[in-house]
Amino acid sequence: MAFAFKSDYGIPPILHWEAYMKIVGFNGAPGKTGAIATLLTESLRAAEEEIAVLGETPNTAVIHLVDVVKEFHDGSFTNIPSSLQSTFESMRTADGFVFATPVHWFNMSALMKCFIDWLTSLERQDTRELEGKVAGVLAHCEEDGGNQAVTSILSPLVHMGMLVPPYCGFFRNKNMALQSEAGWQMVDHRLVGQNVVRLVACVQFNKRGWKLI
């Protein structure tokens, strides 16, 4: 076990337990290129930079949900479709996630909704495999509904026991991003990746677990 003080951002140094760290991003758009894929890629790149600042080897991956979500949730608490088994195994070994979605009628995409429904198999009470893992959310809208889409994702993630860092419910309005205060909609998707990593570092350092009651 090694400890290190890091401070490259003009803030108090972080006491960090140097340990394995893995961040996985989920692209909930039907396409593998475009606005959502770009936001997610840049957010994970910022996460890699933050991991490197903490003295670790960056380990990030993008999973395109269009490749793995092949059927609707069947209501089961235990069934995991074969197309999702490797994805869920990756989630079990990951420390943090970034969920990225386009806005479809003021909500997340159908792909993202179906994927979150399937996460029920990891959330069941006897295992709670997502508890204590860190998550951030990105959304992109053409006109409106970005904030609604973000909160509709965050709500089930928090109920599953995941942790959400500050400023990690990001949305970009395609038509208004340049007019956002201080241009935050143009840059804060990177902050999501950075802060997911920072909270993961805090969780790794203090592995006390979480109370259910």
PDB file of C-alpha atoms in Angstrom:
ATOM      1  CA  MET A   1       0.000   0.000   0.000  1.00  0.00           C
ATOM      2  CA  ALA A   2       1.438   3.371  -1.036  1.00  0.00           C
ATOM      3  CA  PHE A   3       0.255   6.851  -0.195  1.00  0.00           C
ATOM      4  CA  ALA A   4       0.879  10.013  -2.188  1.00  0.00           C
ATOM      5  CA  PHE A   5      -0.073  13.680  -1.983  1.00  0.00           C
ATOM      6  CA  LYS A   6      -1.136  15.226  -5.285  1.00  0.00           C
ATOM      7  CA  SER A   7      -2.154  18.819  -5.955  1.00  0.00           C
ATOM      8  CA  ASP A   8      -2.017  20.181  -9.488  1.00  0.00           C
ATOM      9  CA  TYR A   9      -5.203  22.237  -9.525  1.00  0.00           C
ATOM     10  CA  GLY A  10      -4.624  24.908  -6.875  1.00  0.00           C
ATOM     11  CA  ILE A  11      -6.687  23.025  -4.284  1.00  0.00           C
ATOM     12  CA  PRO A  12      -5.706  21.196  -1.093  1.00  0.00           C
ATOM     13  CA  PRO A  13      -3.749  17.996  -1.852  1.00  0.00           C
ATOM     14  CA  ILE A  14      -5.503  14.660  -2.055  1.00  0.00           C
ATOM     15  CA  LEU A  15      -4.391  11.817   0.189  1.00  0.00           C
ATOM     16  CA  HIS A  16      -4.607   8.913  -2.192  1.00  0.00           C
ATOM     17  CA  TRP A  17      -4.326   5.178  -1.906  1.00  0.00           C
ATOM     18  CA  GLU A  18      -2.681   4.125  -5.156  1.00  0.00           C
ATOM     19  CA  ALA A  19      -4.798   1.233  -6.363  1.00  0.00           C
ATOM     20  CA  TYR A  20      -6.264  -0.255  -9.500  1.00  0.00           C
ATOM     21  CA  MET A  21      -8.833   2.010 -11.163  1.00  0.00           C
ATOM     22  CA  LYS A  22     -11.138   1.249 -14.100  1.00  0.00           C
ATOM     23  CA  ILE A  23     -13.721   3.600 -15.662  1.00  0.00           C
ATOM     24  CA  VAL A  24     -16.270   2.373 -18.215  1.00  0.00           C
ATOM     25  CA  GLY A  25     -18.388   4.595 -20.451  1.00  0.00           C
ATOM     26  CA  PHE A  26     -21.721   3.611 -21.980  1.00  0.00           C
ATOM     27  CA  ASN A  27     -22.836   5.127 -25.279  1.00  0.00           C
ATOM     28  CA  GLY A  28     -26.642   5.108 -25.333  1.00  0.00           C
ATOM     29  CA  ALA A  29     -26.929   6.573 -28.816  1.00  0.00           C
ATOM     30  CA  PRO A  30     -27.940   4.359 -31.747  1.00  0.00           C
ATOM     31  CA  GLY A  31     -24.797   5.487 -33.611  1.00  0.00           C
ATOM     32  CA  LYS A  32     -21.161   5.029 -32.632  1.00  0.00           C
ATOM     33  CA  THR A  33     -20.137   8.476 -33.863  1.00  0.00           C
ATOM     34  CA  GLY A  34     -21.687  11.889 -33.402  1.00  0.00           C
ATOM     35  CA  ALA A  35     -22.374  14.197 -30.486  1.00  0.00           C
ATOM     36  CA  ILE A  36     -22.849  11.574 -27.757  1.00  0.00           C
ATOM     37  CA  ALA A  37     -19.853   9.492 -28.778  1.00  0.00           C
ATOM     38  CA  THR A  38     -17.713  12.635 -28.886  1.00  0.00           C
ATOM     39  CA  LEU A  39     -18.826  13.869 -25.463  1.00  0.00           C
ATOM     40  CA  LEU A  40     -18.253  10.431 -23.939  1.00  0.00           C
ATOM     41  CA  THR A  41     -14.833  10.002 -25.537  1.00  0.00           C
ATOM     42  CA  GLU A  42     -13.677  13.418 -24.348  1.00  0.00           C
ATOM     43  CA  SER A  43     -15.047  12.794 -20.846  1.00  0.00           C
ATOM     44  CA  LEU A  44     -13.163   9.496 -20.609  1.00  0.00           C
ATOM     45  CA  ARG A  45     -10.019  11.150 -21.952  1.00  0.00           C
ATOM     46  CA  ALA A  46     -10.282  13.663 -19.095  1.00  0.00           C
ATOM     47  CA  ALA A  47     -10.725  10.718 -16.719  1.00  0.00           C
ATOM     48  CA  GLU A  48      -7.544   9.133 -18.075  1.00  0.00           C
ATOM     49  CA  GLU A  49      -5.655  12.388 -17.521  1.00  0.00           C
ATOM     50  CA  GLU A  50      -6.951  12.577 -13.953  1.00  0.00           C
ATOM     51  CA  ILE A  51      -5.990   8.958 -13.267  1.00  0.00           C
ATOM     52  CA  ALA A  52      -2.484   9.711 -14.532  1.00  0.00           C
ATOM     53  CA  VAL A  53      -2.273  12.746 -12.234  1.00  0.00           C
ATOM     54  CA  LEU A  54      -3.072  10.408  -9.347  1.00  0.00           C
ATOM     55  CA  GLY A  55      -0.126   8.241 -10.341  1.00  0.00           C
ATOM     56  CA  GLU A  56      -2.038   5.311 -11.796  1.00  0.00           C
ATOM     57  CA  THR A  57      -2.179   3.696 -15.213  1.00  0.00           C
ATOM     58  CA  PRO A  58      -5.342   4.835 -17.056  1.00  0.00           C
ATOM     59  CA  ASN A  59      -7.821   2.055 -17.816  1.00  0.00           C
ATOM     60  CA  THR A  60     -10.973   3.195 -19.604  1.00  0.00           C
ATOM     61  CA  ALA A  61     -13.323   1.612 -22.125  1.00  0.00           C
ATOM     62  CA  VAL A  62     -16.392   2.559 -24.175  1.00  0.00           C
ATOM     63  CA  ILE A  63     -19.275   0.135 -24.565  1.00  0.00           C
ATOM     64  CA  HIS A  64     -21.759   0.931 -27.332  1.00  0.00           C
ATOM     65  CA  LEU A  65     -25.137  -0.224 -26.044  1.00  0.00           C
ATOM     66  CA  VAL A  66     -26.360  -0.822 -29.579  1.00  0.00           C
ATOM     67  CA  ASP A  67     -23.914  -3.758 -29.657  1.00  0.00           C
ATOM     68  CA  VAL A  68     -25.025  -5.404 -26.418  1.00  0.00           C
ATOM     69  CA  VAL A  69     -28.670  -4.510 -25.698  1.00  0.00           C
ATOM     70  CA  LYS A  70     -30.587  -6.970 -27.853  1.00  0.00           C
ATOM     71  CA  GLU A  71     -33.852  -7.542 -25.965  1.00  0.00           C
ATOM     72  CA  PHE A  72     -36.240  -5.847 -23.572  1.00  0.00           C
ATOM     73  CA  HIS A  73     -36.007  -6.534 -19.844  1.00  0.00           C
ATOM     74  CA  ASP A  74     -38.134  -9.551 -18.953  1.00  0.00           C
ATOM     75  CA  GLY A  75     -38.894  -8.576 -15.349  1.00  0.00           C
ATOM     76  CA  SER A  76     -36.424 -11.097 -13.944  1.00  0.00           C
ATOM     77  CA  PHE A  77     -34.127 -10.283 -11.022  1.00  0.00           C
ATOM     78  CA  THR A  78     -31.591 -12.928 -12.011  1.00  0.00           C
ATOM     79  CA  ASN A  79     -31.643 -13.394 -15.789  1.00  0.00           C
ATOM     80  CA  ILE A  80     -28.759 -11.876 -17.745  1.00  0.00           C
ATOM     81  CA  PRO A  81     -28.920 -12.138 -21.552  1.00  0.00           C
ATOM     82  CA  SER A  82     -25.864 -13.630 -23.199  1.00  0.00           C
ATOM     83  CA  SER A  83     -25.258 -10.370 -25.079  1.00  0.00           C
ATOM     84  CA  LEU A  84     -24.863  -8.510 -21.781  1.00  0.00           C
ATOM     85  CA  GLN A  85     -22.825 -11.022 -19.787  1.00  0.00           C
ATOM     86  CA  SER A  86     -19.385  -9.663 -20.742  1.00  0.00           C
ATOM     87  CA  THR A  87     -20.607  -6.103 -20.159  1.00  0.00           C
ATOM     88  CA  PHE A  88     -21.817  -6.974 -16.677  1.00  0.00           C
ATOM     89  CA  GLU A  89     -18.541  -8.724 -15.917  1.00  0.00           C
ATOM     90  CA  SER A  90     -16.727  -5.549 -16.931  1.00  0.00           C
ATOM     91  CA  MET A  91     -18.990  -3.568 -14.602  1.00  0.00           C
ATOM     92  CA  ARG A  92     -18.216  -5.882 -11.697  1.00  0.00           C
ATOM     93  CA  THR A  93     -14.504  -5.080 -11.987  1.00  0.00           C
ATOM     94  CA  ALA A  94     -14.968  -1.365 -12.703  1.00  0.00           C
ATOM     95  CA  ASP A  95     -14.770   1.437 -10.155  1.00  0.00           C
ATOM     96  CA  GLY A  96     -16.709   4.097 -12.029  1.00  0.00           C
ATOM     97  CA  PHE A  97     -19.001   4.710 -14.985  1.00  0.00           C
ATOM     98  CA  VAL A  98     -20.071   7.468 -17.343  1.00  0.00           C
ATOM     99  CA  PHE A  99     -23.545   7.005 -18.832  1.00  0.00           C
ATOM    100  CA  ALA A 100     -24.086   9.037 -22.023  1.00  0.00           C
ATOM    101  CA  THR A 101     -27.383   9.415 -23.860  1.00  0.00           C
ATOM    102  CA  PRO A 102     -29.129  11.493 -26.484  1.00  0.00           C
ATOM    103  CA  VAL A 103     -32.432  13.045 -25.426  1.00  0.00           C
ATOM    104  CA  HIS A 104     -35.445  11.332 -26.973  1.00  0.00           C
ATOM    105  CA  TRP A 105     -38.705  13.098 -26.110  1.00  0.00           C
ATOM    106  CA  PHE A 106     -37.448  14.658 -22.852  1.00  0.00           C
ATOM    107  CA  ASN A 107     -35.892  11.424 -21.628  1.00  0.00           C
ATOM    108  CA  MET A 108     -33.010   9.004 -22.131  1.00  0.00           C
ATOM    109  CA  SER A 109     -32.798   6.871 -25.265  1.00  0.00           C
ATOM    110  CA  ALA A 110     -34.666   3.571 -25.457  1.00  0.00           C
ATOM    111  CA  LEU A 111     -31.280   1.806 -25.525  1.00  0.00           C
ATOM    112  CA  MET A 112     -30.188   3.428 -22.264  1.00  0.00           C
ATOM    113  CA  LYS A 113     -33.542   2.772 -20.573  1.00  0.00           C
ATOM    114  CA  CYS A 114     -33.465  -0.900 -21.540  1.00  0.00           C
ATOM    115  CA  PHE A 115     -29.872  -1.197 -20.315  1.00  0.00           C
ATOM    116  CA  ILE A 116     -30.697   0.349 -16.943  1.00  0.00           C
ATOM    117  CA  ASP A 117     -33.668  -2.015 -16.631  1.00  0.00           C
ATOM    118  CA  TRP A 118     -31.297  -4.954 -17.101  1.00  0.00           C
ATOM    119  CA  LEU A 119     -29.062  -3.606 -14.320  1.00  0.00           C
ATOM    120  CA  THR A 120     -31.738  -4.929 -11.966  1.00  0.00           C
ATOM    121  CA  SER A 121     -29.896  -8.258 -12.171  1.00  0.00           C
ATOM    122  CA  LEU A 122     -26.834  -6.636 -10.539  1.00  0.00           C
ATOM    123  CA  GLU A 123     -28.829  -4.709  -7.955  1.00  0.00           C
ATOM    124  CA  ARG A 124     -30.757  -7.520  -6.313  1.00  0.00           C
ATOM    125  CA  GLN A 125     -30.588  -7.494  -2.538  1.00  0.00           C
ATOM    126  CA  ASP A 126     -28.426 -10.599  -2.068  1.00  0.00           C
ATOM    127  CA  THR A 127     -25.556  -9.210  -4.166  1.00  0.00           C
ATOM    128  CA  ARG A 128     -25.834  -5.411  -4.642  1.00  0.00           C
ATOM    129  CA  GLU A 129     -22.928  -5.511  -7.094  1.00  0.00           C
ATOM    130  CA  LEU A 130     -23.203  -1.831  -8.058  1.00  0.00           C
ATOM    131  CA  GLU A 131     -23.203  -0.470  -4.517  1.00  0.00           C
ATOM    132  CA  GLY A 132     -20.422   2.037  -3.882  1.00  0.00           C
ATOM    133  CA  LYS A 133     -19.436   2.386  -7.526  1.00  0.00           C
ATOM    134  CA  VAL A 134     -19.223   5.940  -8.892  1.00  0.00           C
ATOM    135  CA  ALA A 135     -21.304   7.247 -11.786  1.00  0.00           C
ATOM    136  CA  GLY A 136     -21.637  10.379 -13.879  1.00  0.00           C
ATOM    137  CA  VAL A 137     -24.156  11.173 -16.610  1.00  0.00           C
ATOM    138  CA  LEU A 138     -23.956  13.015 -19.943  1.00  0.00           C
ATOM    139  CA  ALA A 139     -26.902  14.005 -22.138  1.00  0.00           C
ATOM    140  CA  HIS A 140     -27.216  15.868 -25.426  1.00  0.00           C
ATOM    141  CA  CYS A 141     -30.428  17.452 -26.674  1.00  0.00           C
ATOM    142  CA  GLU A 142     -31.468  19.264 -29.841  1.00  0.00           C
ATOM    143  CA  GLU A 143     -33.960  21.609 -28.155  1.00  0.00           C
ATOM    144  CA  ASP A 144     -34.997  20.718 -24.596  1.00  0.00           C
ATOM    145  CA  GLY A 145     -35.192  17.918 -22.037  1.00  0.00           C
ATOM    146  CA  GLY A 146     -31.498  17.542 -21.208  1.00  0.00           C
ATOM    147  CA  ASN A 147     -31.885  18.013 -17.473  1.00  0.00           C
ATOM    148  CA  GLN A 148     -34.910  15.700 -17.383  1.00  0.00           C
ATOM    149  CA  ALA A 149     -32.959  12.971 -19.161  1.00  0.00           C
ATOM    150  CA  VAL A 150     -30.036  13.327 -16.751  1.00  0.00           C
ATOM    151  CA  THR A 151     -32.206  13.103 -13.639  1.00  0.00           C
ATOM    152  CA  SER A 152     -34.152  10.142 -15.051  1.00  0.00           C
ATOM    153  CA  ILE A 153     -30.850   8.247 -15.242  1.00  0.00           C
ATOM    154  CA  LEU A 154     -29.417   9.434 -11.943  1.00  0.00           C
ATOM    155  CA  SER A 155     -32.480   8.399  -9.939  1.00  0.00           C
ATOM    156  CA  PRO A 156     -32.210   4.614 -10.559  1.00  0.00           C
ATOM    157  CA  LEU A 157     -28.403   4.697 -10.320  1.00  0.00           C
ATOM    158  CA  VAL A 158     -28.577   6.264  -6.856  1.00  0.00           C
ATOM    159  CA  HIS A 159     -31.284   3.786  -5.834  1.00  0.00           C
ATOM    160  CA  MET A 160     -28.907   0.988  -6.867  1.00  0.00           C
ATOM    161  CA  GLY A 161     -26.343   2.329  -4.398  1.00  0.00           C
ATOM    162  CA  MET A 162     -24.080   4.200  -6.785  1.00  0.00           C
ATOM    163  CA  LEU A 163     -22.341   7.422  -5.793  1.00  0.00           C
ATOM    164  CA  VAL A 164     -22.545  10.638  -7.816  1.00  0.00           C
ATOM    165  CA  PRO A 165     -19.791  13.283  -7.512  1.00  0.00           C
ATOM    166  CA  PRO A 166     -20.432  17.034  -7.716  1.00  0.00           C
ATOM    167  CA  TYR A 167     -21.193  18.441 -11.168  1.00  0.00           C
ATOM    168  CA  CYS A 168     -21.652  15.007 -12.730  1.00  0.00           C
ATOM    169  CA  GLY A 169     -25.154  15.449 -14.146  1.00  0.00           C
ATOM    170  CA  PHE A 170     -24.164  17.170 -17.397  1.00  0.00           C
ATOM    171  CA  PHE A 171     -26.345  18.090 -20.352  1.00  0.00           C
ATOM    172  CA  ARG A 172     -25.631  20.026 -23.537  1.00  0.00           C
ATOM    173  CA  ASN A 173     -28.280  21.844 -25.539  1.00  0.00           C
ATOM    174  CA  LYS A 174     -27.124  21.868 -29.149  1.00  0.00           C
ATOM    175  CA  ASN A 175     -28.715  25.245 -29.864  1.00  0.00           C
ATOM    176  CA  MET A 176     -27.774  27.003 -26.625  1.00  0.00           C
ATOM    177  CA  ALA A 177     -24.396  25.555 -25.596  1.00  0.00           C
ATOM    178  CA  LEU A 178     -22.355  28.546 -26.760  1.00  0.00           C
ATOM    179  CA  GLN A 179     -24.609  30.887 -24.754  1.00  0.00           C
ATOM    180  CA  SER A 180     -24.300  28.930 -21.508  1.00  0.00           C
ATOM    181  CA  GLU A 181     -22.782  30.838 -18.585  1.00  0.00           C
ATOM    182  CA  ALA A 182     -18.982  30.869 -18.989  1.00  0.00           C
ATOM    183  CA  GLY A 183     -19.494  28.281 -21.740  1.00  0.00           C
ATOM    184  CA  TRP A 184     -19.976  25.470 -19.234  1.00  0.00           C
ATOM    185  CA  GLN A 185     -21.970  23.342 -21.674  1.00  0.00           C
ATOM    186  CA  MET A 186     -18.950  23.291 -23.972  1.00  0.00           C
ATOM    187  CA  VAL A 187     -16.453  22.040 -21.385  1.00  0.00           C
ATOM    188  CA  ASP A 188     -18.075  20.493 -18.306  1.00  0.00           C
ATOM    189  CA  HIS A 189     -18.409  17.033 -19.861  1.00  0.00           C
ATOM    190  CA  ARG A 190     -14.684  16.769 -19.126  1.00  0.00           C
ATOM    191  CA  LEU A 191     -15.404  17.668 -15.502  1.00  0.00           C
ATOM    192  CA  VAL A 192     -17.672  14.625 -15.283  1.00  0.00           C
ATOM    193  CA  GLY A 193     -14.797  12.303 -16.140  1.00  0.00           C
ATOM    194  CA  GLN A 194     -12.428  14.080 -13.777  1.00  0.00           C
ATOM    195  CA  ASN A 195     -14.779  14.097 -10.799  1.00  0.00           C
ATOM    196  CA  VAL A 196     -15.791  10.465 -11.260  1.00  0.00           C
ATOM    197  CA  VAL A 197     -12.107   9.592 -10.906  1.00  0.00           C
ATOM    198  CA  ARG A 198     -11.678  11.826  -7.853  1.00  0.00           C
ATOM    199  CA  LEU A 199     -14.578  10.236  -6.012  1.00  0.00           C
ATOM    200  CA  VAL A 200     -13.329   6.759  -6.944  1.00  0.00           C
ATOM    201  CA  ALA A 201     -10.001   7.714  -5.343  1.00  0.00           C
ATOM    202  CA  CYS A 202     -11.836   8.700  -2.151  1.00  0.00           C
ATOM    203  CA  VAL A 203     -13.769   5.419  -2.099  1.00  0.00           C
ATOM    204  CA  GLN A 204     -10.618   3.381  -2.674  1.00  0.00           C
ATOM    205  CA  PHE A 205      -8.912   5.131   0.217  1.00  0.00           C
ATOM    206  CA  ASN A 206     -11.766   4.584   2.666  1.00  0.00           C
ATOM    207  CA  LYS A 207     -13.263   1.133   2.063  1.00  0.00           C
ATOM    208  CA  ARG A 208     -15.697   1.042   4.966  1.00  0.00           C
ATOM    209  CA  GLY A 209     -18.776  -0.049   3.054  1.00  0.00           C
ATOM    210  CA  TRP A 210     -22.290   1.399   3.179  1.00  0.00           C
ATOM    211  CA  LYS A 211     -25.234   0.944   5.521  1.00  0.00           C
ATOM    212  CA  LEU A 212     -28.500  -0.348   4.080  1.00  0.00           C
ATOM    213  CA  ILE A 213     -30.606   0.471   7.133  1.00  0.00           C
TER     214      ILE A 213
END
